[in-house]
Amino acid sequence: MLHSRAWRLDPAPVLIADRVARHRDPAHAAAPAEPFPAYVATPVDSGPAPATARGRVRFTDRRGLSHAFIKIAPGTSLYATGEVAGPLNRNGKVTVCWNTDAFDYTDASRSLYQSHPFVLGVRRDGSAFGVIAQTTRWCRIDLRRGILFSTRGYSPPIAIIERESPDQVVRALADLTGHAPMPPRWALGYQQCRWTYEPRDRVLEIARGFREHSIPCDVIWLDIDAMDGFRCFTFDREKFPDPAGMMSELAGMGFHAVCMIDPGIKADPHYFVYAQGSTHGPHAAPRFVRTPGGDEYRGAVWPGPCAFPDFTSHRVRKWWAGLYGDWLATGIDGVWNDMNEPAIFDGPGKTMPVGCVHDADADLGGPGSHARYHNIYGMQMVRATREGIQAAQPGLRPFVLTRSNFLGGQRYAATWTGDNRSDWKHLRWAIPMALNLGLSGQPFAGPDIGGFVGNATPELFGRFMGIGALLPFARGHSIKGSADHEPWSFGPECEAVCRLALQRRYRLLPYLYTVFDESHRTGLPVVRPVFFADPTDPSLRGIEHAFLVGSDLLALASVHESTRETGPSPLPGWREFEIVGGGGSEPPISASRAHDQLPRLFLRPGAIIPIAKSAAHAGELDMRSLTLLAAPRKDGSAEGSVYHDDGLTLAYLRGDHEHAHYQAPPDPSGQTRIERRLDTTSRPSAIRAVNAFAVLPDGSITRVTRSGEA
């Protein structure tokens, strides 16, 4: 904590939502607060905060920075702060919100690709609070002696969310910053990427490899080398002479295609995107970011000198969105926005100078410097991209993946954890990174499976796949020049582990999709820290080799090279089970994991989850032949639900979906009988369970009866 006698208190904090108090530095209260695009709508003051909120935030200015300090009680655990490498618990850590091209980052890297000025605090008694610094500018979050936000050029309001538990705080955060939309179901399948798959024949060879090796996969990705000289919205016609034909062949094998679009536009007057963006005339407004002198700013990226669209302007976003139509018409299904911090090879700090000028919309704050808009540059890019996909493919769910984003950006795109390394440290960080992103409002995230930089060993790749196949976003990716990183590239044992890991994911897709629906509706993360099961238990606060998928499934992984042992379950009483392995194409439910490189799976007592038959891709998912897996309580009771919709369109927003609710009522004899009790659908059900099993307290598996199915 700063040693200053000049701390100031807001004498009258106000409520901006239910039990959310906003505090302002009284020395700056006369100046209007800057807009905060993390919020889905501008909060409206709803009266004074309760007396207990007063004095919680102390403000001061020192050494050219504005500071806001929140004292925490002993025993308080701190989390979130967005995309951060290292441990799950952030007590004692410093994070700097300044989006950075952090290639091959370490746990000493204070700035990564995204900025989430949010801290989750969990008190000793399990009650919780969240703290938001309402600024898009450079912001340091120092958690060494409490919570200290330090900013340049602006003293932002501080919002504090008060709730009884951490899950309630995350729900409230989503209500403020927006709920992630439902993704297309295929985006929940496994995805294969490399920098770079080329030419056409190699792309199709990879796709056929998955089918020939009987390894499930839904998506093939194309990196920058698919472009003509790194020009976005183009194809290299020598390597890919018929892009539409290639996309059609992929679709015929059950694959979707995702391709890259970067923000750097090659400064070539003969290139149509640059020519449109640099149009000058008496009525033409600039579409590219400018220097302080009014000239077009240029920085070096893959194509050489580039201009950069000013995504803070609605005019530019509309223009950018319009570029997607013809490009997507070749059969592209999703968009990958990369390098959008923005990353600039010859710029200060590998980015744009802070003095560059944006012609921002009034609701973002109006014209201003890059110092103000740097952290939301990527967010506004994916906003434009999403709008472009929606315009080009009306009625379909867009899929956008972004490297750079900001708090609230879950409204527009999924994310991954950037350019990680093929080593055991990065394997250990994969779980806490996904968890802290989820606690920061971004539920759809995961690492590059296998590690992007370097060469994985068979053991490391198998462990990466086992964990990654249970995280929300599951994509393998590797750098140019590295060894092949396809699942069959590491020998027969690793291939078998990868096949089992992905068969697990696909058998669990009905449950995972149901959890995504819960996340969309409530704002809860898809994967959650183990302490969500009992926030009052201090022994669960630092666990980062295990995680919850939804509220009913626990994954317990081995993350050290020296051993495949996981140690005991942190949640006694949860029932271990396995759904892959053994003989036959659809093995029965068993009580022990199929391979000791895979995480162990446990089911919450009282839960019922749906399991599908294994499939080559999500399009083959059969919702008419589900298996229900229950972990009945001692009295035989359990409950669960299954969510289903068409998996592709926006019809779910109009109520075109169904929830099938299953319940095993208490039975005096302790027997379990699963009944279908309630459907929320107005059409014939597409859900049908044909089998049901129970995992009993003694670890045995037994078939149980069902009733109420059509």
XYZ file of C-alpha atoms in Angstrom:
710
model
C 0.000 0.000 0.000
C 1.211 3.517 -0.786
C 2.345 5.527 2.218
C 0.339 8.679 1.642
C -1.458 11.092 3.912
C -3.565 12.341 1.031
C -6.043 9.490 0.734
C -9.512 10.674 -0.267
C -12.878 8.987 0.275
C -16.031 9.261 -1.804
C -18.494 10.788 0.669
C -21.518 9.552 -1.265
C -21.022 6.363 -3.314
C -24.053 5.459 -5.411
C -25.732 2.231 -6.456
C -25.573 1.439 -10.175
C -27.206 -2.007 -9.876
C -28.410 -4.357 -7.170
C -25.708 -4.318 -4.465
C -23.215 -2.702 -6.857
C -21.764 0.548 -5.510
C -19.789 3.025 -7.597
C -17.096 5.086 -5.901
C -15.486 8.204 -7.405
C -12.434 10.164 -6.409
C -13.879 13.391 -4.950
C -10.948 15.351 -6.376
C -12.089 14.419 -9.882
C -15.831 14.054 -9.349
C -16.634 17.309 -11.153
C -15.262 15.917 -14.421
C -17.564 13.577 -16.363
C -16.628 9.918 -16.171
C -15.332 8.413 -19.382
C -17.636 5.881 -21.076
C -16.825 2.299 -20.170
C -17.567 -0.055 -23.091
C -17.192 -3.137 -20.922
C -20.734 -2.505 -19.751
C -23.484 -3.748 -22.028
C -25.445 -0.603 -21.133
C -24.543 2.533 -19.231
C -25.524 1.943 -15.593
C -28.024 4.378 -14.141
C -27.520 5.771 -10.661
C -30.240 4.353 -8.430
C -29.654 6.167 -5.189
C -27.050 6.290 -2.446
C -25.137 3.164 -1.510
C -25.699 1.782 1.997
C -23.566 3.165 4.777
C -21.508 -0.036 4.840
C -20.164 0.831 1.378
C -18.710 4.161 2.455
C -14.995 4.394 2.947
C -14.258 1.156 1.147
C -12.245 2.827 -1.636
C -9.458 5.304 -0.950
C -8.086 7.533 -3.706
C -4.850 9.452 -4.136
C -2.434 10.768 -6.773
C 1.266 10.111 -6.648
C 4.196 10.044 -9.074
C 2.017 10.836 -12.060
C -0.473 8.054 -11.361
C -3.963 7.969 -9.914
C -4.502 5.255 -7.328
C -7.546 3.539 -5.837
C -7.060 1.207 -2.873
C -9.406 -1.373 -1.340
C -8.367 -3.014 1.911
C -9.126 -6.726 2.268
C -9.807 -8.771 5.384
C -7.414 -11.520 6.506
C -8.176 -14.825 4.807
C -9.490 -13.187 1.625
C -8.485 -14.957 -1.606
C -8.180 -12.955 -4.833
C -8.824 -14.182 -8.378
C -9.647 -13.103 -11.948
C -7.669 -10.115 -13.403
C -8.306 -11.651 -16.824
C -5.679 -13.431 -18.879
C -2.782 -14.123 -16.514
C -0.106 -16.821 -16.410
C 0.810 -18.567 -13.205
C -1.254 -19.593 -10.193
C -5.021 -19.468 -9.857
C -4.847 -17.467 -6.628
C -3.630 -13.940 -7.469
C -2.793 -12.719 -3.955
C 0.643 -11.096 -4.092
C 0.599 -10.714 -7.890
C 0.759 -7.657 -10.156
C -1.049 -7.488 -13.497
C -0.815 -4.624 -15.983
C -3.810 -4.068 -18.247
C -2.106 -3.147 -21.511
C -2.787 -5.531 -24.383
C 0.557 -6.925 -25.499
C 1.881 -9.330 -28.113
C 3.363 -11.579 -25.428
C 4.955 -14.298 -27.568
C 6.297 -17.178 -25.456
C 5.174 -15.523 -22.229
C 6.131 -16.578 -18.700
C 4.538 -16.120 -15.288
C 6.705 -12.987 -14.952
C 4.871 -11.411 -17.910
C 2.623 -8.802 -16.326
C 0.814 -7.904 -19.566
C -0.606 -10.488 -21.938
C -2.978 -10.126 -24.876
C -6.102 -8.977 -23.039
C -7.165 -6.567 -20.317
C -9.787 -7.293 -17.669
C -9.644 -4.660 -14.896
C -11.625 -6.853 -12.512
C -10.780 -8.626 -9.251
C -12.848 -11.310 -7.520
C -12.429 -11.557 -3.764
C -13.604 -14.521 -1.667
C -13.667 -13.930 2.073
C -12.929 -16.488 4.749
C -16.657 -17.153 5.318
C -17.301 -17.774 1.585
C -18.985 -14.449 0.898
C -17.542 -12.606 -2.067
C -17.108 -9.297 -3.823
C -15.952 -8.065 -7.208
C -14.075 -4.858 -7.992
C -14.124 -3.164 -11.411
C -11.866 -0.270 -12.408
C -13.979 1.539 -15.002
C -11.228 2.495 -17.428
C -9.959 1.405 -20.825
C -6.577 3.053 -20.233
C -3.336 1.556 -18.947
C -4.073 0.131 -15.515
C -1.916 -1.713 -13.000
C -3.603 -4.145 -10.597
C -1.390 -4.686 -7.557
C -2.627 -7.419 -5.203
C 0.370 -7.529 -2.873
C -1.238 -5.627 0.030
C -4.904 -5.499 -0.742
C -6.278 -4.307 -4.088
C -4.564 -1.296 -5.646
C -5.538 0.047 -9.086
C -3.113 2.570 -10.598
C -3.905 4.453 -13.814
C -2.391 7.104 -16.071
C -4.164 10.273 -17.061
C -7.500 9.469 -15.451
C -8.906 8.562 -12.043
C -11.618 6.041 -12.916
C -14.731 5.180 -10.931
C -14.460 1.950 -8.973
C -17.486 -0.364 -8.839
C -17.799 -2.951 -6.068
C -20.172 -5.912 -6.367
C -21.298 -7.454 -3.066
C -22.728 -10.986 -2.930
C -23.034 -14.019 -0.671
C -20.849 -16.282 -2.845
C -18.355 -16.076 -5.725
C -20.756 -17.572 -8.261
C -23.213 -14.767 -7.501
C -20.484 -12.172 -8.130
C -19.700 -13.679 -11.531
C -23.411 -13.678 -12.393
C -23.598 -9.992 -11.459
C -20.496 -9.256 -13.541
C -22.191 -10.831 -16.575
C -25.327 -8.779 -15.985
C -23.143 -5.664 -16.186
C -20.789 -6.674 -19.002
C -22.976 -9.000 -21.060
C -23.663 -12.696 -21.392
C -21.744 -14.747 -23.936
C -23.973 -15.926 -26.816
C -24.484 -19.595 -27.582
C -21.800 -20.784 -30.008
C -22.556 -23.082 -32.921
C -22.379 -26.644 -31.648
C -19.546 -27.514 -34.019
C -17.345 -24.954 -32.211
C -17.488 -27.199 -29.137
C -15.816 -29.997 -31.070
C -12.070 -30.487 -31.370
C -10.267 -28.111 -33.721
C -6.952 -28.567 -35.516
C -4.684 -25.685 -36.466
C -1.071 -25.017 -37.414
C 1.028 -22.145 -38.613
C 0.611 -23.245 -41.291
C -1.287 -25.903 -43.244
C -0.561 -25.428 -46.935
C -1.201 -26.052 -49.790
C -4.693 -27.376 -50.488
C -3.592 -31.014 -50.609
C -1.973 -30.787 -47.169
C -5.146 -29.305 -45.671
C -7.236 -32.136 -47.066
C -4.620 -34.693 -45.988
C -4.939 -33.486 -42.383
C -8.724 -33.686 -42.552
C -8.649 -37.199 -43.976
C -6.121 -38.161 -41.306
C -8.630 -37.549 -38.539
C -11.232 -39.711 -40.215
C -8.737 -42.471 -41.063
C -7.395 -42.537 -37.499
C -10.931 -42.450 -36.031
C -10.111 -39.355 -33.980
C -13.046 -36.932 -33.614
C -12.580 -33.451 -35.068
C -14.871 -30.670 -36.291
C -12.715 -27.795 -37.526
C -9.656 -27.216 -39.695
C -7.982 -23.797 -39.407
C -6.024 -21.793 -41.989
C -3.348 -19.352 -40.820
C -1.845 -16.279 -42.541
C 0.032 -18.189 -45.241
C -3.270 -19.021 -46.919
C -3.490 -15.340 -47.926
C -2.035 -13.677 -51.011
C 1.037 -11.977 -49.595
C -0.621 -11.648 -46.168
C -3.407 -9.529 -47.656
C -6.551 -10.083 -45.605
C -9.711 -11.267 -47.401
C -7.632 -12.959 -50.131
C -6.291 -16.426 -50.939
C -2.947 -17.429 -52.410
C -4.241 -18.839 -55.680
C -1.127 -20.927 -56.286
C -1.491 -22.788 -53.000
C -5.293 -22.667 -52.982
C -6.478 -22.416 -56.597
C -10.090 -23.247 -55.718
C -10.859 -22.195 -52.124
C -14.581 -22.856 -52.490
C -13.902 -26.329 -53.826
C -11.576 -27.111 -50.927
C -14.127 -25.849 -48.405
C -16.742 -28.037 -50.066
C -14.499 -31.085 -49.754
C -13.939 -30.330 -46.072
C -17.670 -29.963 -45.520
C -18.229 -33.286 -47.241
C -16.054 -34.920 -44.588
C -17.952 -33.177 -41.783
C -15.449 -30.365 -41.193
C -15.932 -26.635 -40.762
C -13.263 -24.121 -41.770
C -11.995 -21.136 -39.790
C -9.639 -18.627 -41.416
C -7.557 -15.740 -40.141
C -8.085 -12.005 -40.559
C -5.568 -9.577 -39.024
C -6.028 -5.814 -38.568
C -2.847 -4.832 -40.423
C -3.810 -3.868 -43.994
C -0.949 -3.843 -46.495
C -0.316 -0.296 -47.709
C -0.662 -1.182 -51.381
C -2.858 1.099 -53.531
C -3.597 -1.868 -55.826
C -4.988 -3.933 -52.921
C -8.742 -3.420 -52.748
C -9.031 -3.261 -48.952
C -6.341 -0.622 -48.638
C -7.691 1.299 -51.617
C -11.125 1.478 -50.013
C -9.794 2.372 -46.591
C -7.462 5.109 -47.781
C -9.980 6.863 -50.054
C -9.541 10.623 -49.804
C -11.762 13.404 -51.018
C -13.831 16.354 -49.855
C -16.475 14.094 -48.312
C -14.332 11.076 -47.410
C -13.557 10.481 -43.764
C -10.416 8.481 -42.936
C -10.884 4.796 -42.164
C -7.406 4.193 -40.800
C -5.836 5.321 -37.533
C -3.943 8.611 -37.901
C -0.790 10.133 -36.483
C -1.056 13.233 -34.265
C -0.316 15.290 -37.389
C -3.288 13.815 -39.240
C -1.384 11.459 -41.543
C -2.217 7.795 -41.963
C -0.296 5.808 -39.368
C 1.749 2.929 -40.749
C 3.473 0.121 -38.916
C 5.222 -3.051 -40.003
C 3.453 -6.394 -39.683
C 3.537 -9.557 -41.828
C 2.813 -7.819 -45.183
C 5.314 -5.018 -44.534
C 4.081 -1.438 -44.017
C 0.438 -1.548 -42.955
C -2.412 0.794 -42.141
C -4.814 -0.037 -39.328
C -8.601 0.386 -39.456
C -10.006 2.638 -36.756
C -12.499 0.204 -35.251
C -13.590 2.752 -32.644
C -15.681 4.405 -35.386
C -19.068 2.947 -36.350
C -18.406 4.041 -39.947
C -15.263 1.948 -40.071
C -16.880 -1.029 -38.350
C -19.684 -0.965 -40.908
C -17.174 -0.846 -43.764
C -15.115 -3.663 -42.226
C -18.209 -5.783 -41.667
C -19.088 -5.397 -45.343
C -15.776 -6.941 -46.414
C -16.724 -10.365 -45.074
C -19.552 -11.265 -47.450
C -17.629 -12.391 -50.545
C -14.858 -13.955 -48.490
C -17.237 -16.041 -46.372
C -19.113 -17.073 -49.506
C -16.205 -19.383 -50.361
C -17.443 -21.672 -47.580
C -15.618 -20.266 -44.553
C -17.530 -20.945 -41.337
C -15.679 -18.903 -38.719
C -13.195 -16.063 -38.326
C -9.952 -15.851 -36.386
C -8.898 -12.297 -35.499
C -5.227 -12.359 -34.527
C -2.506 -9.734 -33.943
C -5.194 -7.290 -32.804
C -3.595 -5.800 -29.679
C -2.580 -4.362 -32.223
C 0.797 -6.076 -32.642
C 3.241 -3.966 -34.669
C 6.788 -5.155 -35.234
C 8.448 -1.721 -35.338
C 6.165 0.105 -32.894
C 7.064 1.138 -29.344
C 6.412 -1.843 -27.090
C 5.492 -3.802 -30.257
C 2.317 -1.768 -30.696
C 0.943 1.555 -31.939
C 2.298 4.827 -30.477
C -0.011 6.115 -27.762
C -0.239 9.490 -29.491
C -2.012 8.103 -32.550
C -5.517 9.468 -33.056
C -8.859 7.640 -33.168
C -12.101 9.111 -34.492
C -14.095 7.240 -31.869
C -17.868 7.236 -31.545
C -19.380 9.428 -28.867
C -20.609 6.423 -26.885
C -17.011 5.226 -26.629
C -15.770 8.657 -25.612
C -15.336 10.570 -28.864
C -12.094 11.370 -30.708
C -9.062 10.596 -28.599
C -5.603 9.125 -28.415
C -4.489 5.538 -28.690
C -3.585 5.727 -24.988
C -7.305 5.739 -24.318
C -8.400 3.194 -26.914
C -5.505 0.735 -27.121
C -7.040 -1.827 -24.770
C -10.355 -1.937 -26.655
C -8.891 -1.980 -30.181
C -9.192 -5.765 -30.436
C -12.615 -5.748 -28.791
C -13.960 -3.272 -31.344
C -12.397 -5.283 -34.170
C -14.208 -8.471 -33.158
C -17.384 -6.449 -32.680
C -17.126 -5.427 -36.341
C -16.226 -8.963 -37.389
C -19.226 -10.442 -35.614
C -21.495 -7.861 -37.258
C -19.988 -8.752 -40.632
C -20.660 -12.461 -40.212
C -24.214 -11.768 -39.076
C -24.826 -9.617 -42.151
C -23.283 -12.163 -44.523
C -24.916 -15.206 -42.917
C -28.178 -13.930 -41.424
C -29.800 -16.298 -38.993
C -26.617 -18.279 -38.293
C -24.549 -18.068 -35.125
C -21.222 -16.362 -35.768
C -18.041 -17.938 -34.504
C -15.181 -15.525 -33.856
C -11.934 -16.266 -32.034
C -9.800 -13.356 -30.890
C -6.369 -13.032 -29.346
C -6.950 -9.543 -27.949
C -9.998 -8.475 -25.986
C -11.272 -6.450 -23.056
C -13.657 -6.956 -20.163
C -17.094 -7.550 -21.714
C -15.653 -8.836 -24.977
C -17.282 -12.228 -24.384
C -20.285 -10.659 -26.122
C -18.405 -10.851 -29.419
C -15.819 -13.638 -29.424
C -14.228 -16.686 -27.863
C -10.546 -16.600 -26.991
C -7.465 -18.689 -26.398
C -4.478 -18.116 -24.148
C -2.079 -17.004 -26.862
C 1.365 -18.220 -27.828
C 2.104 -20.714 -25.076
C 5.041 -23.109 -25.040
C 5.313 -26.882 -25.289
C 6.538 -27.411 -21.740
C 5.237 -28.599 -18.389
C 4.897 -25.137 -16.859
C 2.512 -24.086 -19.594
C 0.591 -27.320 -19.146
C 0.185 -26.483 -15.447
C -0.931 -22.929 -16.291
C -3.571 -24.096 -18.786
C -6.174 -24.812 -16.103
C -5.775 -21.661 -13.947
C -5.619 -19.454 -17.045
C -8.936 -20.798 -18.317
C -10.431 -20.520 -14.824
C -9.372 -16.903 -14.268
C -10.673 -15.923 -17.698
C -13.995 -17.513 -16.770
C -14.030 -15.633 -13.472
C -13.413 -12.450 -15.497
C -16.516 -13.009 -17.624
C -14.994 -14.927 -20.573
C -16.390 -18.493 -20.455
C -15.225 -19.725 -23.887
C -11.456 -20.148 -23.619
C -8.653 -22.682 -23.703
C -4.947 -23.076 -24.521
C -3.168 -24.168 -27.664
C -3.220 -27.898 -26.938
C 0.313 -29.271 -27.066
C 1.823 -25.794 -26.804
C 2.408 -23.376 -29.680
C 6.158 -22.723 -29.316
C 8.594 -25.630 -29.421
C 8.131 -29.370 -29.750
C 5.973 -31.436 -27.443
C 6.999 -34.884 -26.290
C 4.468 -37.716 -26.586
C 3.894 -37.634 -22.808
C 3.387 -33.861 -22.734
C 1.088 -33.854 -25.753
C -1.058 -36.638 -24.325
C -1.456 -34.808 -21.011
C -2.231 -31.545 -22.829
C -4.911 -33.310 -24.859
C -6.428 -34.964 -21.814
C -6.861 -31.602 -20.080
C -7.636 -29.531 -23.181
C -10.396 -31.910 -24.252
C -12.291 -30.958 -21.077
C -11.852 -27.181 -21.383
C -14.407 -25.008 -23.220
C -12.277 -24.234 -26.297
C -10.315 -27.265 -27.523
C -7.844 -26.557 -30.328
C -4.444 -27.981 -31.130
C -2.027 -25.431 -32.606
C 1.719 -25.256 -33.304
C 4.279 -22.863 -34.732
C 5.863 -22.965 -38.165
C 9.069 -24.991 -38.132
C 8.084 -27.199 -35.210
C 7.565 -30.935 -35.507
C 4.158 -32.183 -36.599
C 1.629 -31.823 -33.773
C -1.318 -33.855 -35.008
C -2.619 -36.435 -32.518
C -1.151 -39.318 -34.540
C 2.312 -37.702 -34.831
C 3.701 -38.908 -31.491
C 3.463 -42.674 -31.696
C 0.757 -45.246 -30.946
C 0.374 -44.670 -27.186
C -0.091 -40.909 -27.543
C -2.472 -41.427 -30.450
C -4.547 -43.784 -28.315
C -4.594 -41.272 -25.441
C -5.721 -38.495 -27.794
C -8.434 -40.684 -29.274
C -9.741 -41.550 -25.812
C -9.578 -37.912 -24.668
C -11.557 -36.685 -27.657
C -14.033 -39.556 -27.534
C -14.650 -38.428 -23.954
C -15.319 -34.881 -25.104
C -17.743 -35.985 -27.793
C -19.587 -38.364 -25.483
C -19.878 -35.468 -23.016
C -21.039 -32.962 -25.647
C -24.719 -33.048 -24.570
C -23.633 -32.183 -21.031
C -21.077 -29.604 -22.183
C -23.666 -27.975 -24.447
C -26.109 -27.860 -21.534
C -23.439 -26.111 -19.438
C -22.849 -23.602 -22.255
C -26.572 -22.834 -22.176
C -26.364 -22.281 -18.423
C -23.390 -19.987 -18.977
C -25.262 -18.048 -21.662
C -28.295 -17.584 -19.410
C -26.603 -16.912 -16.078
C -23.079 -15.702 -16.805
C -21.506 -18.555 -14.843
C -18.245 -19.907 -16.285
C -18.282 -23.180 -18.196
C -15.306 -24.411 -16.174
C -15.097 -23.344 -12.534
C -12.602 -23.480 -9.692
C -13.074 -26.352 -7.286
C -13.824 -23.876 -4.489
C -17.145 -23.111 -6.207
C -18.313 -26.424 -4.706
C -17.717 -25.019 -1.202
C -16.439 -21.425 -0.973
C -16.102 -21.749 2.811
C -13.444 -24.484 2.594
C -9.986 -22.824 2.583
C -8.318 -26.042 1.414
C -10.018 -25.678 -1.984
C -8.945 -22.079 -2.660
C -5.612 -22.834 -4.325
C -6.378 -26.057 -6.197
C -5.360 -25.685 -9.837
C -4.798 -29.247 -11.066
C -8.549 -29.874 -10.879
C -11.622 -28.000 -12.061
C -15.371 -28.264 -12.317
C -17.154 -28.523 -15.669
C -20.480 -26.973 -14.834
C -21.571 -27.860 -11.325
C -21.771 -31.643 -11.694
C -18.458 -32.831 -13.166
C -15.005 -32.716 -11.544
C -11.829 -33.260 -13.581
C -8.661 -34.136 -11.662
C -5.462 -34.024 -13.719
C -1.824 -35.022 -13.375
C 0.270 -32.015 -14.449
C 3.831 -32.977 -13.491
C 6.275 -34.785 -15.746
C 7.500 -37.006 -12.938
C 4.194 -38.743 -12.255
C 0.859 -39.642 -13.762
C -0.731 -39.852 -10.329
C -3.357 -37.225 -9.557
C -3.582 -37.561 -5.795
C -6.921 -37.904 -4.006
C -10.075 -36.127 -5.066
C -10.414 -32.731 -3.373
C -14.165 -33.341 -3.086
C -14.771 -36.485 -1.006
C -17.944 -38.304 -1.859
C -17.936 -37.415 -5.537
C -18.166 -40.614 -7.628
C -15.418 -41.574 -10.055
C -16.440 -42.867 -13.480
C -15.185 -43.404 -17.021
C -17.041 -43.355 -20.349
C -14.362 -44.493 -22.835
C -12.048 -47.461 -23.144
C -12.668 -51.175 -22.973
C -13.999 -53.173 -25.891
C -16.560 -52.309 -28.531
C -17.430 -49.030 -30.196
C -19.558 -47.840 -27.262
C -18.045 -49.286 -24.073
C -20.121 -49.420 -20.910
C -19.733 -46.962 -18.073
C -16.845 -47.974 -15.809
C -15.408 -46.814 -12.498
C -11.761 -46.123 -13.386
C -10.095 -43.990 -16.042
C -9.249 -45.557 -19.360
C -5.623 -44.362 -19.356
C -3.447 -42.931 -16.598
C -2.484 -39.928 -18.747
C -6.108 -38.768 -18.749
C -7.681 -36.680 -15.990
C -9.923 -38.613 -13.625
C -13.640 -37.788 -13.792
C -16.018 -37.522 -10.830
C -19.763 -36.949 -10.649
C -21.426 -34.841 -7.956
C -23.705 -36.794 -5.596
C -27.280 -36.048 -6.625
C -26.433 -35.239 -10.257
C -27.724 -36.705 -13.514
C -25.791 -35.889 -16.696
C -26.406 -36.850 -20.354
C -23.881 -38.770 -22.440
C -24.011 -39.386 -26.190
C -22.573 -42.035 -28.417
C -19.121 -41.180 -29.710
C -19.091 -39.402 -33.071
C -16.607 -38.331 -35.731
C -17.904 -34.757 -35.464
C -20.630 -32.821 -33.684
C -22.925 -33.055 -36.697
C -23.274 -36.774 -35.990
C -24.429 -36.205 -32.405
C -27.481 -38.388 -31.773
C -29.790 -36.806 -29.199
C -32.312 -39.635 -29.633
C -30.084 -42.254 -28.028
C -28.626 -40.601 -24.954
C -27.342 -42.373 -21.886
C -28.102 -40.847 -18.494
C -25.470 -41.174 -15.795
C -26.587 -40.575 -12.205
C -24.833 -40.370 -8.858
C -27.801 -40.964 -6.530
C -27.808 -39.788 -2.962
C -28.248 -42.334 -0.179
C -32.034 -42.149 -0.572
C -31.771 -42.830 -4.318
C -32.594 -39.270 -5.411
C -30.884 -37.268 -8.143
C -31.753 -34.656 -10.754
C -30.418 -33.116 -13.952
C -31.388 -31.616 -17.278
C -30.481 -31.671 -20.954
C -30.526 -28.612 -23.204
C -30.937 -28.943 -26.947
C -31.518 -26.674 -29.929
C -30.644 -26.776 -33.616
C -27.002 -25.991 -32.798
C -26.533 -23.627 -35.712
C -29.033 -20.777 -35.934
C -30.223 -17.900 -33.770
C -33.640 -19.501 -33.316
C -32.763 -20.274 -29.687
C -33.064 -16.535 -28.975
C -36.724 -16.770 -30.019
C -37.366 -19.647 -27.633
C -36.874 -22.455 -30.155
C -35.076 -24.867 -27.839
C -35.894 -27.449 -25.229
C -34.892 -28.497 -21.756
C -35.588 -32.073 -20.730
C -35.609 -32.433 -16.944
C -34.839 -35.756 -15.304
C -35.383 -36.705 -11.691
C -34.863 -39.737 -9.532
C -37.293 -39.344 -6.610
C -36.353 -40.518 -3.125
C -37.123 -44.172 -2.536
C -37.386 -45.771 0.929
C -35.427 -48.757 -0.318
C -32.689 -46.552 -1.771
C -33.408 -47.750 -5.311
C -32.922 -45.294 -8.177
C -35.578 -44.807 -10.846
C -35.086 -41.935 -13.305
C -38.193 -40.160 -14.573
C -38.597 -37.534 -17.238
C -40.587 -34.967 -15.316
C -40.799 -31.759 -17.324
C -40.063 -30.458 -20.801
C -39.796 -26.802 -21.731
C -40.477 -27.020 -25.439
C -43.399 -26.330 -27.723
C -42.468 -28.908 -30.335
C -41.886 -32.658 -30.436
C -38.866 -33.482 -28.350
C -35.560 -34.216 -30.054
C -34.191 -35.671 -26.809
C -34.560 -39.301 -25.804
C -32.602 -41.329 -23.281
C -32.313 -45.027 -24.062
C -30.006 -46.098 -21.235
C -29.402 -45.043 -17.650
C -26.662 -45.993 -15.214
C -25.908 -45.080 -11.622
C -22.507 -44.678 -9.987
C -23.059 -45.853 -6.417
C -21.192 -44.702 -3.285
C -19.179 -47.924 -3.196
C -17.919 -47.238 -6.739
C -20.007 -49.902 -8.436
C -21.938 -49.174 -11.628
C -25.494 -50.395 -12.058
C -28.149 -50.015 -14.711
C -31.280 -48.187 -13.528
C -34.832 -48.006 -14.838
C -36.335 -45.067 -16.694
C -39.845 -43.776 -17.250
C -41.577 -40.919 -19.008
C -39.772 -41.149 -22.371
C -41.790 -40.952 -25.577
